Coordinates of C-alpha atoms and ligand atoms in Angstrom, one line a residue:
Chain A
X67 CA 17.4 -3.5 30.8
X68 CA 18.3 -5.9 28.0
X69 CA 16.8 -6.2 24.6
X70 CA 14.8 -9.3 25.4
X71 CA 13.2 -7.5 28.3
X72 CA 12.5 -4.5 26.1
X73 CA 10.8 -6.8 23.6
X74 CA 8.7 -8.3 26.4
X75 CA 7.6 -4.9 27.6
X76 CA 6.8 -3.9 24.0
X77 CA 4.6 -6.9 23.4
X78 CA 2.8 -6.1 26.7
X79 CA 2.1 -2.6 25.6
X80 CA 1.1 -3.6 22.1
X81 CA -1.3 -6.3 23.4
X82 CA -2.8 -3.9 25.9
X83 CA -4.2 -2.0 22.9
X84 CA -4.9 -4.7 20.4
X85 CA -7.2 -3.0 18.0
X86 CA -5.1 0.1 17.8
X87 CA -1.9 -1.8 17.4
X88 CA -3.5 -3.9 14.6
X89 CA -4.8 -0.8 12.8
X90 CA -1.4 0.7 13.0
X91 CA 0.2 -2.5 11.8
X92 CA -2.3 -2.6 8.9
X93 CA -0.6 0.4 7.3
X94 CA 2.7 -1.5 7.2
X95 CA 1.0 -4.8 6.2
X96 CA -0.6 -3.1 3.2
X97 CA 2.6 -1.4 2.3
X98 CA 4.8 -4.5 2.4
X99 CA 2.1 -6.5 0.7
X100 CA 1.9 -4.0 -2.1
X101 CA 5.7 -3.8 -2.5
X102 CA 6.1 -7.6 -2.7
X103 CA 3.1 -8.2 -5.0
X104 CA 3.6 -5.3 -7.4
X105 CA 7.3 -5.7 -7.8
X106 CA 6.9 -9.4 -8.3
X107 CA 4.3 -8.6 -11.0
X108 CA 6.7 -6.2 -12.6
X109 CA 9.6 -8.6 -12.6
X110 CA 7.3 -11.3 -13.9
X111 CA 6.3 -9.0 -16.8
X112 CA 10.0 -8.3 -17.5
X113 CA 11.0 -11.9 -17.6
X114 CA 8.0 -12.8 -19.7
X115 CA 8.8 -10.1 -22.3
X116 CA 12.4 -11.2 -22.3
X117 CA 11.4 -14.8 -23.0
X118 CA 9.1 -13.7 -25.7
X119 CA 11.6 -11.6 -27.5
X120 CA 14.1 -14.3 -27.3
X121 CA 11.5 -16.7 -28.7
X122 CA 11.1 -14.6 -31.7
X123 CA 14.0 -16.3 -33.3
X124 CA 17.7 -16.2 -32.5
X125 CA 20.1 -13.7 -34.0
X126 CA 17.1 -11.9 -35.5
X127 CA 17.5 -8.7 -37.4
X128 CA 14.4 -6.8 -38.6
X129 CA 14.5 -4.5 -41.6
X130 CA 11.7 -2.1 -42.0
X131 CA 11.3 0.0 -45.1
X132 CA 9.4 3.3 -45.1
X133 CA 10.6 4.3 -48.5
X134 CA 11.3 7.6 -50.1
X135 CA 9.3 9.1 -53.0
X136 CA 8.3 6.4 -55.5
X137 CA 10.8 4.0 -54.0
X138 CA 8.8 2.7 -51.1
X139 CA 9.8 -1.0 -51.0
X140 CA 12.1 -3.7 -52.1
X141 CA 11.1 -6.3 -54.7
X142 CA 10.9 -9.9 -53.6
X143 CA 14.1 -10.8 -55.4
X144 CA 15.9 -7.8 -54.0
X145 CA 14.9 -8.9 -50.5
X146 CA 15.8 -12.5 -51.2
X147 CA 19.2 -11.5 -52.5
X148 CA 20.1 -10.1 -49.1
X149 CA 20.7 -13.7 -48.1
X150 CA 23.9 -13.8 -50.1
X151 CA 25.5 -11.0 -48.0
X152 CA 28.2 -12.2 -45.7
X153 CA 27.1 -13.2 -42.2
X154 CA 23.4 -13.5 -43.2
X155 CA 22.0 -17.0 -42.6
X156 CA 18.5 -16.7 -43.8
X157 CA 16.1 -14.1 -45.1
X158 CA 12.3 -14.0 -44.8
X159 CA 10.7 -11.1 -46.7
X160 CA 7.2 -10.2 -45.6
X161 CA 4.3 -8.7 -47.4
X162 CA 1.7 -8.1 -44.7
X163 CA -1.9 -6.9 -44.5
X164 CA -5.3 -7.8 -43.2
X165 CA -7.7 -10.3 -44.7
X166 CA -11.0 -11.9 -44.1
X167 CA -10.6 -15.7 -43.9
X168 CA -13.6 -17.9 -44.3
X169 CA -14.3 -21.6 -43.8
X170 CA -17.9 -22.9 -44.3
X171 CA -19.9 -20.4 -42.2
X172 CA -17.1 -19.3 -40.0
X173 CA -15.3 -16.1 -40.8
X174 CA -12.4 -14.3 -39.3
X175 CA -10.7 -11.0 -39.9
X176 CA -7.0 -11.5 -39.3
X177 CA -3.5 -10.6 -40.1
X178 CA -2.1 -11.9 -43.4
X179 CA 1.6 -12.5 -43.8
X180 CA 3.0 -13.3 -47.2
X181 CA 6.4 -14.7 -46.9
X182 CA 8.9 -17.4 -47.9
X183 CA 9.8 -20.8 -46.4
X184 CA 12.7 -19.2 -44.5
X185 CA 10.2 -17.5 -42.2
X186 CA 9.8 -20.6 -40.1
X187 CA 13.5 -20.7 -39.2
X188 CA 14.1 -17.0 -38.9
X189 CA 11.1 -16.4 -36.6
X190 CA 11.4 -19.7 -34.9
X191 CA 7.8 -20.6 -35.6
X192 CA 7.1 -24.0 -37.2
X193 CA 4.1 -25.9 -38.4
X194 CA 3.1 -28.6 -35.9
X195 CA 0.5 -30.1 -38.2
X196 CA 0.8 -30.4 -42.0
X197 CA 3.8 -28.5 -43.4
X198 CA 5.1 -25.0 -43.8
X199 CA 5.5 -23.1 -47.1
X200 CA 7.9 -24.6 -49.6
X201 CA 9.9 -23.0 -52.4
X202 CA 7.5 -24.3 -55.0
X203 CA 4.6 -22.5 -53.3
X204 CA 6.3 -19.2 -53.7
X205 CA 7.7 -19.8 -57.2
X206 CA 4.3 -20.9 -58.5
X207 CA 2.2 -18.4 -56.6
X208 CA 0.2 -21.3 -55.2
X209 CA -3.0 -20.6 -53.2
X210 CA -1.9 -22.4 -50.1
X211 CA -2.1 -21.2 -46.5
X212 CA -0.6 -22.0 -43.1
X213 CA -2.9 -21.1 -40.2
X214 CA -1.9 -19.6 -36.9
X215 CA -3.1 -21.8 -34.0
X216 CA -5.8 -19.3 -33.0
X217 CA -7.2 -18.9 -36.5
X218 CA -7.3 -22.7 -37.0
X219 CA -9.1 -23.0 -33.7
X220 CA -11.7 -20.3 -34.6
X221 CA -12.4 -21.6 -38.0
X222 CA -12.2 -25.3 -37.5
X223 CA -12.6 -26.0 -33.8
X224 CA -11.6 -29.6 -33.2
X225 CA -11.5 -30.5 -36.9
X226 CA -8.2 -30.9 -38.7
X227 CA -7.8 -28.0 -41.1
X228 CA -5.0 -29.6 -43.1
X229 CA -6.3 -30.2 -46.7
X230 CA -9.4 -28.1 -46.3
X231 CA -10.3 -25.3 -48.6
X232 CA -10.7 -21.8 -47.1
X233 CA -11.4 -18.4 -48.7
X234 CA -9.1 -15.5 -48.2
X235 CA -10.7 -12.2 -49.3
X236 CA -12.9 -14.4 -51.5
X237 CA -10.1 -16.4 -53.2
X238 CA -9.9 -20.1 -52.6
X239 CA -6.8 -21.4 -50.7
X240 CA -5.9 -24.9 -49.5
X241 CA -4.7 -25.2 -45.9
X242 CA -1.4 -27.0 -45.9
X243 CA -0.4 -26.6 -42.2
X244 CA -1.1 -25.2 -38.8
X245 CA 1.5 -23.4 -36.8
X246 CA 2.5 -24.4 -33.3
X247 CA 0.9 -22.2 -30.7
X248 CA 3.1 -19.5 -29.1
X249 CA 0.7 -18.0 -26.6
X250 CA 0.2 -14.4 -25.7
X251 CA 2.7 -11.7 -26.4
X252 CA 2.9 -7.9 -26.0
X253 CA 0.9 -7.2 -29.1
X254 CA -1.8 -9.7 -28.2
X255 CA -1.9 -13.2 -29.5
X256 CA 1.1 -14.4 -31.6
X257 CA -1.1 -17.1 -33.1
X258 CA -3.7 -14.9 -34.8
X259 CA -2.5 -14.8 -38.4
X260 CA -2.4 -16.6 -41.6
X261 CA 0.7 -17.2 -43.7
X262 CA 0.6 -17.5 -47.5
X263 CA 3.4 -17.4 -50.1
X264 CA 4.8 -13.8 -50.6
X265 CA 4.2 -13.9 -54.3
X266 CA 0.6 -14.9 -53.8
X267 CA 0.1 -12.2 -51.2
X268 CA 1.4 -9.5 -53.5
X269 CA -1.3 -10.4 -56.0
X270 CA -4.1 -11.0 -53.4
X271 CA -3.4 -7.7 -51.6
X272 CA -2.7 -5.9 -54.9
X273 CA 0.4 -4.6 -53.4
X274 CA 3.9 -5.0 -55.0
X275 CA 7.0 -4.8 -52.9
X276 CA 8.4 -5.9 -49.5
X277 CA 8.4 -3.5 -46.6
X278 CA 9.5 -5.9 -43.9
X279 CA 12.4 -8.3 -44.0
X280 CA 13.4 -10.6 -41.2
X281 CA 17.0 -11.7 -41.3
X282 CA 18.9 -14.2 -39.3
X283 CA 22.6 -13.6 -38.7
X284 CA 24.7 -16.7 -39.0
X285 CA 26.1 -16.2 -35.5
X286 CA 25.5 -13.7 -32.7
X287 CA 28.9 -12.3 -33.3
X288 CA 27.9 -11.5 -36.9
X289 CA 24.9 -9.4 -36.0
X290 CA 26.7 -6.0 -35.8
X291 CA 28.5 -6.6 -39.0
X292 CA 25.3 -7.6 -40.8
X293 CA 23.5 -4.5 -39.4
X294 CA 26.3 -2.2 -40.6
X295 CA 26.5 -3.7 -44.0
X296 CA 22.7 -3.6 -44.4
X297 CA 22.7 0.0 -43.4
X298 CA 25.3 1.1 -45.9
X299 CA 23.6 -0.9 -48.6
X300 CA 20.2 0.7 -47.9
X301 CA 21.8 4.2 -47.6
X302 CA 23.2 3.7 -51.1
X303 CA 19.9 2.5 -52.4
X304 CA 17.5 5.0 -50.8
X305 CA 20.0 7.9 -50.1
X306 CA 17.9 8.8 -47.1
X307 CA 18.5 7.4 -43.7
X308 CA 14.9 7.9 -42.7
X309 CA 13.7 5.6 -45.5
X310 CA 14.6 2.4 -43.6
X311 CA 15.2 1.1 -40.1
X312 CA 17.4 -1.8 -39.1
X313 CA 17.0 -3.1 -35.6
X314 CA 18.1 -6.2 -33.8
X315 CA 16.5 -8.4 -31.2
X316 CA 18.9 -7.1 -28.6
X317 CA 17.8 -3.5 -29.3
X318 CA 14.1 -4.5 -29.0
X319 CA 15.0 -6.3 -25.8
X320 CA 16.8 -3.2 -24.5
X321 CA 13.9 -0.9 -25.2
X322 CA 11.3 -3.2 -23.8
X323 CA 13.3 -4.2 -20.7
X324 CA 13.8 -0.5 -20.1
X325 CA 10.0 0.0 -20.3
X326 CA 9.2 -2.9 -18.0
X327 CA 12.1 -1.8 -15.7
X328 CA 10.5 1.6 -15.4
X329 CA 7.1 -0.1 -14.9
X330 CA 8.5 -2.2 -12.1
X331 CA 10.2 0.8 -10.5
X332 CA 7.0 2.8 -10.7
X333 CA 4.9 0.0 -9.2
X334 CA 7.6 -0.5 -6.5
X335 CA 7.6 3.3 -5.9
X336 CA 3.9 3.5 -5.5
X337 CA 3.9 0.6 -3.1
X338 CA 6.9 2.1 -1.3
X339 CA 4.9 5.3 -0.7
X340 CA 2.1 3.3 0.9
X341 CA 4.7 1.7 3.2
X342 CA 5.9 5.2 4.0
X343 CA 2.4 6.2 4.8
X344 CA 2.2 3.1 7.1
X345 CA 5.3 4.4 8.8
X346 CA 3.8 7.8 9.4
X347 CA 0.8 6.0 10.9
X348 CA 3.2 4.3 13.3
X349 CA 4.8 7.7 14.2
X350 CA 1.4 9.2 14.8
X351 CA 0.2 6.5 17.1
X352 CA 3.5 6.4 18.9
X353 CA 3.2 10.1 19.6
X354 CA -0.3 9.7 20.9
X355 CA 0.9 6.8 23.0
X356 CA 3.8 8.8 24.5
X357 CA 1.3 11.6 25.4
X358 CA -1.1 9.1 26.9
X359 CA 1.5 7.3 28.8
X360 CA 3.4 10.3 30.1
X361 CA 2.4 9.4 33.7
X362 CA 3.5 5.8 33.1
X363 CA 6.9 7.1 31.9
X364 CA 7.1 9.3 35.0
X365 CA 6.4 6.4 37.2
X366 CA 9.0 4.3 35.4
X367 CA 11.6 7.0 35.8
X368 CA 10.8 7.3 39.5
X369 CA 11.4 3.6 39.8
X370 CA 14.8 4.0 38.2
X371 CA 14.3 3.8 34.4
X372 CA 17.1 5.5 32.5
X373 CA 16.6 7.5 29.4
X374 CA 18.0 4.6 27.4
X375 CA 15.4 2.2 29.0
X376 CA 12.5 4.4 28.0
X377 CA 13.9 5.0 24.5
X378 CA 14.4 1.3 24.0
X379 CA 11.0 0.5 25.3
X380 CA 9.2 2.8 22.8
X381 CA 11.6 2.2 19.9
X382 CA 11.2 -1.6 20.3
X383 CA 7.5 -1.1 20.4
X384 CA 7.4 0.6 17.1
X385 CA 9.9 -1.8 15.6
X386 CA 7.7 -4.7 16.7
X387 CA 4.6 -3.2 15.2
X388 CA 6.4 -2.5 11.9
X389 CA 8.3 -5.8 11.9
X390 CA 5.3 -8.0 12.6
X391 CA 3.3 -5.9 10.1
X392 CA 6.1 -6.4 7.6
X393 CA 6.2 -10.1 8.2
X394 CA 2.4 -10.5 7.7
X395 CA 2.5 -8.3 4.6
X396 CA 5.3 -10.4 3.3
X397 CA 3.4 -13.6 3.7
X398 CA 0.2 -12.1 2.2
X399 CA 2.2 -10.7 -0.7
X400 CA 3.9 -14.0 -1.4
X401 CA 0.5 -15.7 -1.2
X402 CA -1.0 -13.2 -3.6
X403 CA 1.8 -13.8 -6.1
X404 CA 1.3 -17.5 -5.9
X405 CA -2.5 -17.2 -6.3
X406 CA -2.2 -14.7 -9.2
X407 CA 0.3 -16.8 -11.1
X408 CA -1.8 -19.9 -10.5
X409 CA -5.1 -18.3 -11.6
X410 CA -3.8 -16.5 -14.7
X411 CA -1.1 -18.9 -15.8
X412 CA 1.1 -15.9 -15.7
X413 CA 4.7 -16.4 -14.8
X414 CA 5.3 -14.1 -11.9
X415 CA 8.8 -14.0 -10.7
X416 CA 8.8 -14.3 -6.9
X417 CA 12.1 -13.0 -5.8
X418 CA 13.4 -13.5 -2.3
X419 CA 15.4 -10.3 -2.6
X420 CA 12.2 -8.3 -2.9
X421 CA 10.7 -9.9 0.1
X422 CA 13.8 -9.4 2.1
X423 CA 14.2 -5.8 1.1
X424 CA 10.5 -5.1 1.8
X425 CA 10.7 -6.6 5.2
X426 CA 14.0 -4.9 6.1
X427 CA 12.6 -1.6 4.9
X428 CA 9.6 -2.1 7.1
X429 CA 11.8 -2.6 10.1
X430 CA 13.7 0.6 9.2
X431 CA 10.4 2.4 8.9
X432 CA 9.7 1.3 12.4
X433 CA 13.1 2.6 13.6
X434 CA 12.9 5.8 11.6
X435 CA 9.4 6.7 12.6
X436 CA 9.7 5.4 16.1
X437 CA 12.8 7.3 17.0
X438 CA 11.3 10.7 17.4
X439 CA 8.4 9.6 19.6
X440 CA 10.7 7.4 21.6
X441 CA 13.2 10.1 22.1
X442 CA 10.4 12.5 23.1
X443 CA 9.4 10.0 25.8
X444 CA 12.9 9.4 27.0
X445 CA 13.6 13.1 27.4
X446 CA 10.6 13.7 29.7
X447 CA 11.5 15.2 33.0
X448 CA 10.5 12.6 35.6
X449 CA 8.7 15.0 37.9
X450 CA 6.8 16.7 35.1
X451 CA 5.8 13.3 33.7
X452 CA 4.6 12.2 37.2
X453 CA 2.5 15.3 37.6
X454 CA 0.7 14.9 34.3
X455 CA -2.8 13.6 34.5
Chain B
X270 CA 22.6 10.0 55.0
X271 CA 20.8 13.0 53.7
X272 CA 22.1 16.6 54.1
X273 CA 20.5 19.7 52.6
X274 CA 22.1 23.1 52.7
X275 CA 20.3 26.3 51.7
X276 CA 18.0 24.5 49.2
X277 CA 15.6 26.8 47.3
X278 CA 13.2 26.0 44.6
X279 CA 11.5 28.6 42.4
X280 CA 8.9 27.9 39.8
X281 CA 8.2 30.2 36.9
X282 CA 4.6 30.4 36.1
X283 CA 3.4 32.8 33.4
X284 CA 6.2 35.1 34.4
X285 CA 5.3 35.0 38.1
X286 CA 8.0 33.4 40.3
X287 CA 6.6 31.0 42.9
X288 CA 9.2 30.2 45.6
X289 CA 8.2 26.8 46.8
X290 CA 11.3 26.4 49.0
X291 CA 13.2 29.3 50.5
X292 CA 16.3 27.9 52.0
X293 CA 16.0 24.5 53.6
X294 CA 18.7 23.1 55.8
X295 CA 18.1 19.6 56.9
X296 CA 20.0 16.6 58.0
X297 CA 18.6 13.1 58.2
X298 CA 20.8 10.3 59.7
X299 CA 20.9 6.8 58.6
X300 CA 18.0 4.8 60.1
X301 CA 16.0 7.8 61.2
X302 CA 12.2 8.0 60.8
X303 CA 11.5 11.6 60.1
X304 CA 8.1 13.2 59.5
X305 CA 7.9 16.4 57.5
X306 CA 4.7 18.2 58.5
X307 CA 3.2 21.3 57.1
X308 CA 0.0 22.7 55.6
X309 CA -0.9 22.1 52.0
X310 CA 1.2 24.2 49.7
X311 CA 4.0 24.7 52.1
X312 CA 6.5 22.9 49.9
X313 CA 6.6 19.4 51.3
X314 CA 6.2 17.6 48.0
X315 CA 8.7 19.8 46.3
X316 CA 11.2 19.0 49.1
X317 CA 10.6 15.3 48.8
X318 CA 11.0 15.3 45.0
X319 CA 14.4 17.0 45.4
X320 CA 15.4 14.5 48.1
X321 CA 14.2 11.7 45.9
X322 CA 16.3 12.9 43.0
X323 CA 13.2 13.4 40.8
X324 CA 13.8 17.2 40.7
X325 CA 16.7 19.5 41.1
X326 CA 16.9 22.5 43.4
X327 CA 17.2 26.0 42.0
X328 CA 20.1 26.8 44.5
X329 CA 21.6 25.0 47.4
X330 CA 23.5 21.8 48.0
X331 CA 22.3 18.3 48.6
X332 CA 24.5 15.4 49.7
X333 CA 23.1 11.9 49.6
X334 CA 25.3 9.3 51.2
X335 CA 28.2 11.7 50.9
X336 CA 27.7 12.4 47.2
X337 CA 26.8 15.8 45.9
X338 CA 23.7 15.1 43.9
X339 CA 23.6 18.2 41.7
X340 CA 26.9 17.1 40.1
X341 CA 25.4 13.8 38.9
X342 CA 24.1 12.9 35.5
X343 CA 20.6 11.9 34.7
X344 CA 21.7 8.3 34.4
X345 CA 23.3 8.3 37.7
X346 CA 20.2 9.9 39.3
X347 CA 18.1 7.1 37.8
X348 CA 20.5 4.6 39.3
X349 CA 20.2 6.2 42.7
X350 CA 16.4 6.2 42.5
X351 CA 16.5 2.6 41.5
X352 CA 19.0 1.3 44.1
X353 CA 18.7 3.6 47.0
X354 CA 15.2 5.0 47.2
X355 CA 11.7 3.5 47.4
X356 CA 8.8 5.9 46.8
X357 CA 5.3 5.8 48.1
X358 CA 3.0 8.4 46.6
X359 CA -0.3 9.8 47.8
X360 CA -2.0 8.7 44.6
X361 CA -0.3 5.2 44.6
X362 CA 1.1 5.7 41.0
X363 CA 0.7 2.1 40.0
X364 CA 0.7 1.2 36.4
X365 CA -2.9 0.4 35.6
X366 CA -2.2 -2.2 32.8
X367 CA -0.1 -4.4 35.0
X368 CA -0.9 -6.8 37.8
X369 CA 0.2 -6.2 41.3
X370 CA 3.0 -8.6 40.8
X371 CA 4.2 -6.9 37.6
X372 CA 4.0 -3.5 39.3
X373 CA 6.2 -4.7 42.1
X374 CA 8.6 -6.3 39.6
X375 CA 9.1 -3.0 37.7
X376 CA 12.0 -1.5 39.7
X377 CA 13.9 -4.8 39.4
X378 CA 13.5 -4.8 35.6
X379 CA 15.4 -1.5 35.5
X380 CA 18.0 -3.0 37.8
X381 CA 18.5 -5.9 35.3
X382 CA 17.4 -8.6 37.7
X383 CA 16.6 -11.9 35.8
X384 CA 13.0 -12.8 35.4
X385 CA 12.9 -15.8 37.8
X386 CA 14.7 -14.0 40.6
X387 CA 12.5 -10.9 40.0
X388 CA 9.3 -12.8 40.4
X389 CA 10.5 -14.4 43.6
X390 CA 11.4 -11.1 45.1
X391 CA 8.2 -9.5 44.1
X392 CA 6.1 -12.4 45.5
X393 CA 8.0 -12.1 48.7
X394 CA 7.4 -8.3 48.9
X395 CA 3.7 -8.8 48.3
X396 CA 3.5 -11.4 50.9
X397 CA 5.1 -9.0 53.4
X398 CA 2.4 -6.4 52.8
X399 CA -0.3 -9.1 53.2
X400 CA -1.3 -9.3 49.5
X401 CA -0.1 -12.8 48.6
X402 CA -3.7 -13.6 47.4
X403 CA -3.9 -10.5 45.2
X404 CA -0.8 -10.9 43.1
X405 CA -2.6 -11.2 39.8
X406 CA -5.1 -8.4 40.4
X407 CA -4.8 -5.2 38.5
X408 CA -4.9 -1.9 40.4
X409 CA -8.6 -1.3 39.5
X410 CA -9.5 -4.6 41.0
X411 CA -8.0 -3.5 44.4
X412 CA -9.2 -1.2 47.1
X413 CA -7.2 2.0 47.8
X414 CA -5.6 0.5 50.9
X415 CA -4.6 -2.6 48.9
X416 CA -3.2 -0.4 46.1
X417 CA -1.1 1.6 48.5
X418 CA 0.2 -1.7 50.0
X419 CA 1.2 -2.8 46.5
X420 CA 3.0 0.5 46.2
X421 CA 4.8 -0.1 49.5
X422 CA 5.8 -3.6 48.3
X423 CA 7.1 -2.0 45.2
X424 CA 9.1 0.5 47.3
X425 CA 10.6 -2.2 49.4
X426 CA 11.2 -4.9 46.8
X427 CA 14.6 -3.5 45.8
X428 CA 15.7 -3.3 49.5
X429 CA 16.5 0.4 49.3
X430 CA 18.1 2.3 52.2
X431 CA 15.6 5.2 52.0
X432 CA 11.8 5.1 51.9
X433 CA 10.2 8.4 50.8
X434 CA 6.4 8.5 51.5
X435 CA 4.5 11.6 50.3
X436 CA 1.1 11.7 52.1
X437 CA 0.9 7.9 51.9
X438 CA -2.4 7.8 53.9
X439 CA -3.9 10.9 52.2
X440 CA -6.2 9.0 50.0
X441 CA -7.0 6.2 52.4
X442 CA -9.6 5.5 55.1
X443 CA -8.3 5.4 58.6
X444 CA -8.1 1.6 58.8
X445 CA -6.1 1.3 55.6
X446 CA -4.1 4.3 56.7
X447 CA -3.1 2.6 59.9
X448 CA -2.1 -0.5 58.0
X449 CA 0.2 1.5 55.7
X450 CA 1.7 3.4 58.7
X451 CA 2.5 0.2 60.5
X452 CA 4.2 -1.1 57.4
X453 CA 6.3 2.1 57.3
X454 CA 7.1 1.7 61.0
X455 CA 8.2 -1.9 60.3
X456 CA 10.5 -0.8 57.5
X457 CA 12.0 1.7 59.8
X458 CA 12.4 -1.0 62.5
X459 CA 14.5 -3.0 60.0
X460 CA 17.0 -0.1 59.9
X461 CA 15.8 1.9 56.9
X462 CA 15.7 5.6 56.8
X463 CA 12.1 6.7 56.4
X464 CA 10.9 10.1 55.4
X465 CA 7.2 10.6 55.8
X466 CA 5.5 13.7 54.5
X467 CA 2.1 14.6 55.9
X468 CA -0.1 17.5 56.8
X469 CA -1.7 15.4 59.6
X470 CA -0.1 16.0 63.0
X471 CA -1.7 12.7 64.3
X472 CA 0.2 10.7 61.7
X473 CA 3.4 12.7 62.1
X474 CA 3.4 11.7 65.8
X475 CA 4.3 8.1 64.8
X476 CA 7.7 9.3 63.5
X477 CA 10.8 9.6 65.7
X478 CA 11.4 13.1 64.8
X479 CA 9.2 15.8 63.2
X480 CA 10.2 18.7 61.0
X481 CA 7.6 21.4 60.5
X482 CA 7.7 23.3 57.3
X483 CA 5.7 26.4 56.5
X484 CA 5.8 28.6 53.4
X485 CA 9.0 26.9 52.1
X486 CA 11.0 27.3 55.3
X487 CA 11.6 24.9 58.2
X488 CA 9.9 26.3 61.3
X489 CA 10.7 24.1 64.1
X490 CA 11.8 20.6 64.9
X491 CA 10.4 18.4 67.5
X492 CA 11.6 15.1 69.1
X493 CA 9.5 12.0 69.8
X494 CA 6.8 12.4 72.3
X495 CA 6.5 16.2 72.0
Ligands
ADP212 N1 5.3 22.5 38.9 C1 5.0 23.6 39.6 N2 4.8 24.8 39.0 C2 4.5 25.9 39.7 N3 4.3 25.9 40.9 C3 4.4 24.8 41.6 C4 4.8 23.5 41.0 N4 4.9 22.6 41.9 C5 4.5 23.1 43.1 N5 4.3 24.4 42.9 C6 4.0 25.4 44.0 O1 4.9 25.3 45.0 C7 4.3 25.3 46.3 C8 4.6 24.1 47.1 O2 4.0 23.0 46.5 P1 4.1 21.5 47.1 O3 5.5 21.2 47.3 O4 3.3 20.6 46.2 O5 3.3 21.7 48.5 P2 2.7 20.6 49.5 O6 3.2 19.3 49.0 O7 3.3 21.0 50.8 O8 1.3 20.7 49.4 C9 2.8 25.5 46.0 O9 2.5 26.9 46.1 C10 2.7 25.1 44.6 O10 1.6 25.9 44.0
MG213 MG1 2.1 17.6 48.4

C-alpha cells in the first residue's frame, strides 16, 4: 500500500466520523492558533519596545543621581559642564516633578520636566508647532512652557496653544511650542508632560539640583568611553558607587528585550501546552478508534494487510487530523493577528517562521501521539481481532 | 496443495487448557473441493484458521504449496493470505462503512493494485455474484444472502488458488444458502481448491470429498456419493 492510498483510507475513516474527527481536530486548531497568535503578539511587543527605545534618542546615556548624605544632586552648571568632557555631544539636565496645569477652565495634573534646549536633540523630541526652549529662556528663568501633544490636546482641543497663557501650579506661563506626538510607550503616553526651563523649574518646584541628566555621546563608538569617564568622575565626586547610576540605551534595550523575550517564550510555552493537550486528545481518540475498529483491523489482516499497512493507515489518520487542524489553526491565527493589529493599530509582527514551526510541530504531534495507537493496531493478532465483537 | 501433519492447537483459558485440535493429518490436493464436517465445537474453525494462516498451530507441521508455513514471517503470511487465499466467513465480515464495491476492492488495495484496475476487477467480481446493481450499497442496505455474495466476490476478486469458507450458509435462509453454495461449486469448477466447513451433512454432500472431525480429531473420510 502506498502513501497516497493510505491518505485516501485515512480521509475515509475521518469522514466516517465527522463530528468526532472535528472535535479531535479542535484541540490542535486551538493549540496552533494560540501559538501563532500569542507568539506574534509577543514578537510585536518586542519590536515595538525596541523601536521605542531607539526613538528615545541616539547614543543616549542616562545619568541618575540618588545622592549620598547632603549631596543629593548636581547643580545645573555642574550638569551642564559635563558637555565639555571628551566624547560627549550634548547634555540635557532634568529637574522633574508633577504640576497642575490650567488653561481657562481646563485643568490637568501632569509631569513637569525642567530642562535645557539640548533636550530636544538628546531625546529626539522636537517641537512641531511654535519653538522649543532657547538658551535665553534658561538664563533668564523665563516663564515659558512647551506642551506635550496630549497635554495640548487636553487643555486646548483644536485651538492653537502657542502664545496662550497657562498656569502651572498657579504661576503664569506662556506657551511657546507644542511637541510632536510620539504615541504610546511602555510607561504610558510619551506626550503627557510639560517642558519648562530648568532654572524656572527649580524655583517653581522649590527644589534645587539636578537628579537626572540625559547625555548624547558624539558617536556610538564613544558611548563606552563616556560611560567610563562619567563613572570615575562621579565616584570621585560622591565616593559611593550607590549614589549614581549610569546606563545606556543599549543596556535598557537589553533588559527590556530580555523581558519581552521571556514574555514571548511564556506565551509560546502556554500555547505550546495547549497544542500538547490537543495531541493527547488525538492519542485518546485514536486509542478508542483502535479498540472500536479491532474487528475491522482483523478483517483487513485476513484480506492480506501487513503490519506496516495497518500502522500506516492509523498513523496517517492521526497525522491528517493534526495536520489539517494545524493548517486551520494557522489560518485562524494569522487572521487574528491581522485583525488585532488592524483594530488596535498595534504593530504585531507576523513571522512566517512561527507559522511554519507551529504547523510542523502539529504534524509531529500527530506522529508522536499517533504512533502508539497505530502500533497497537498493527500488532493485533489477526484471529483475535477477527473474533472481537 | 495443503498438507497437515500432527497439527494440534491448545488454548489456555484461565489456567485450563482446551485442546481444540488433537493431531490432525490432512492432505488436500490442488483443485479439490473438500468439506470438513463436524458438530459445533469440534475444532473446524480452529483448523480453518490455521489453514488460512490466520492462526498458528501449537505443534505439528503445515505445508502450503510446498512451503512450511510455521517458518514464515508475519509479513509473508499476510502476503499468502492476500495472494493465495480467499475467505468466506459465517458472519460475512464485511466492513460496514464501505460500499459493496469498496469492500471487494480491499484485498487489491493491500496487493498494491492501482485504483482504476482495482475498480474494474471489483466490478467484475460483483457482476459474477449477481450484484452488479448493488455496488454502491453498504452492508446494512443488503440482505444476508447479498452480503455473503459480496463476501464471495471479495474472496474471488484476487483470483486466489484456495477458497476457505467457514459455515458460509450458517446465517442464511435456504434459498440464499443455495445461491452461495452454487457460487462455491462454480469456483471449484474453475479449478480452485475449495475448503468448505460446515456442521450440515446436507451441505457437505455437495463437496467432492468429506472429512469428518470430532473433538479435534479426524474421524473418517468419505468420497463423493457416500
Ligand atoms: N480463542 C479461544 N480460546 C479458547 N478456546 C477456544 C478459542 N477458540 C476456540 N476455542 C475452543 O476450541 C474448541 C473448538 O472451537 P472451534 O474451532 O471454533 O469449533 P467449531 O468451529 O467446530 O465449532 C471449542 O471448544 C472452543 O471453545
Ligand atoms: Mg466454527
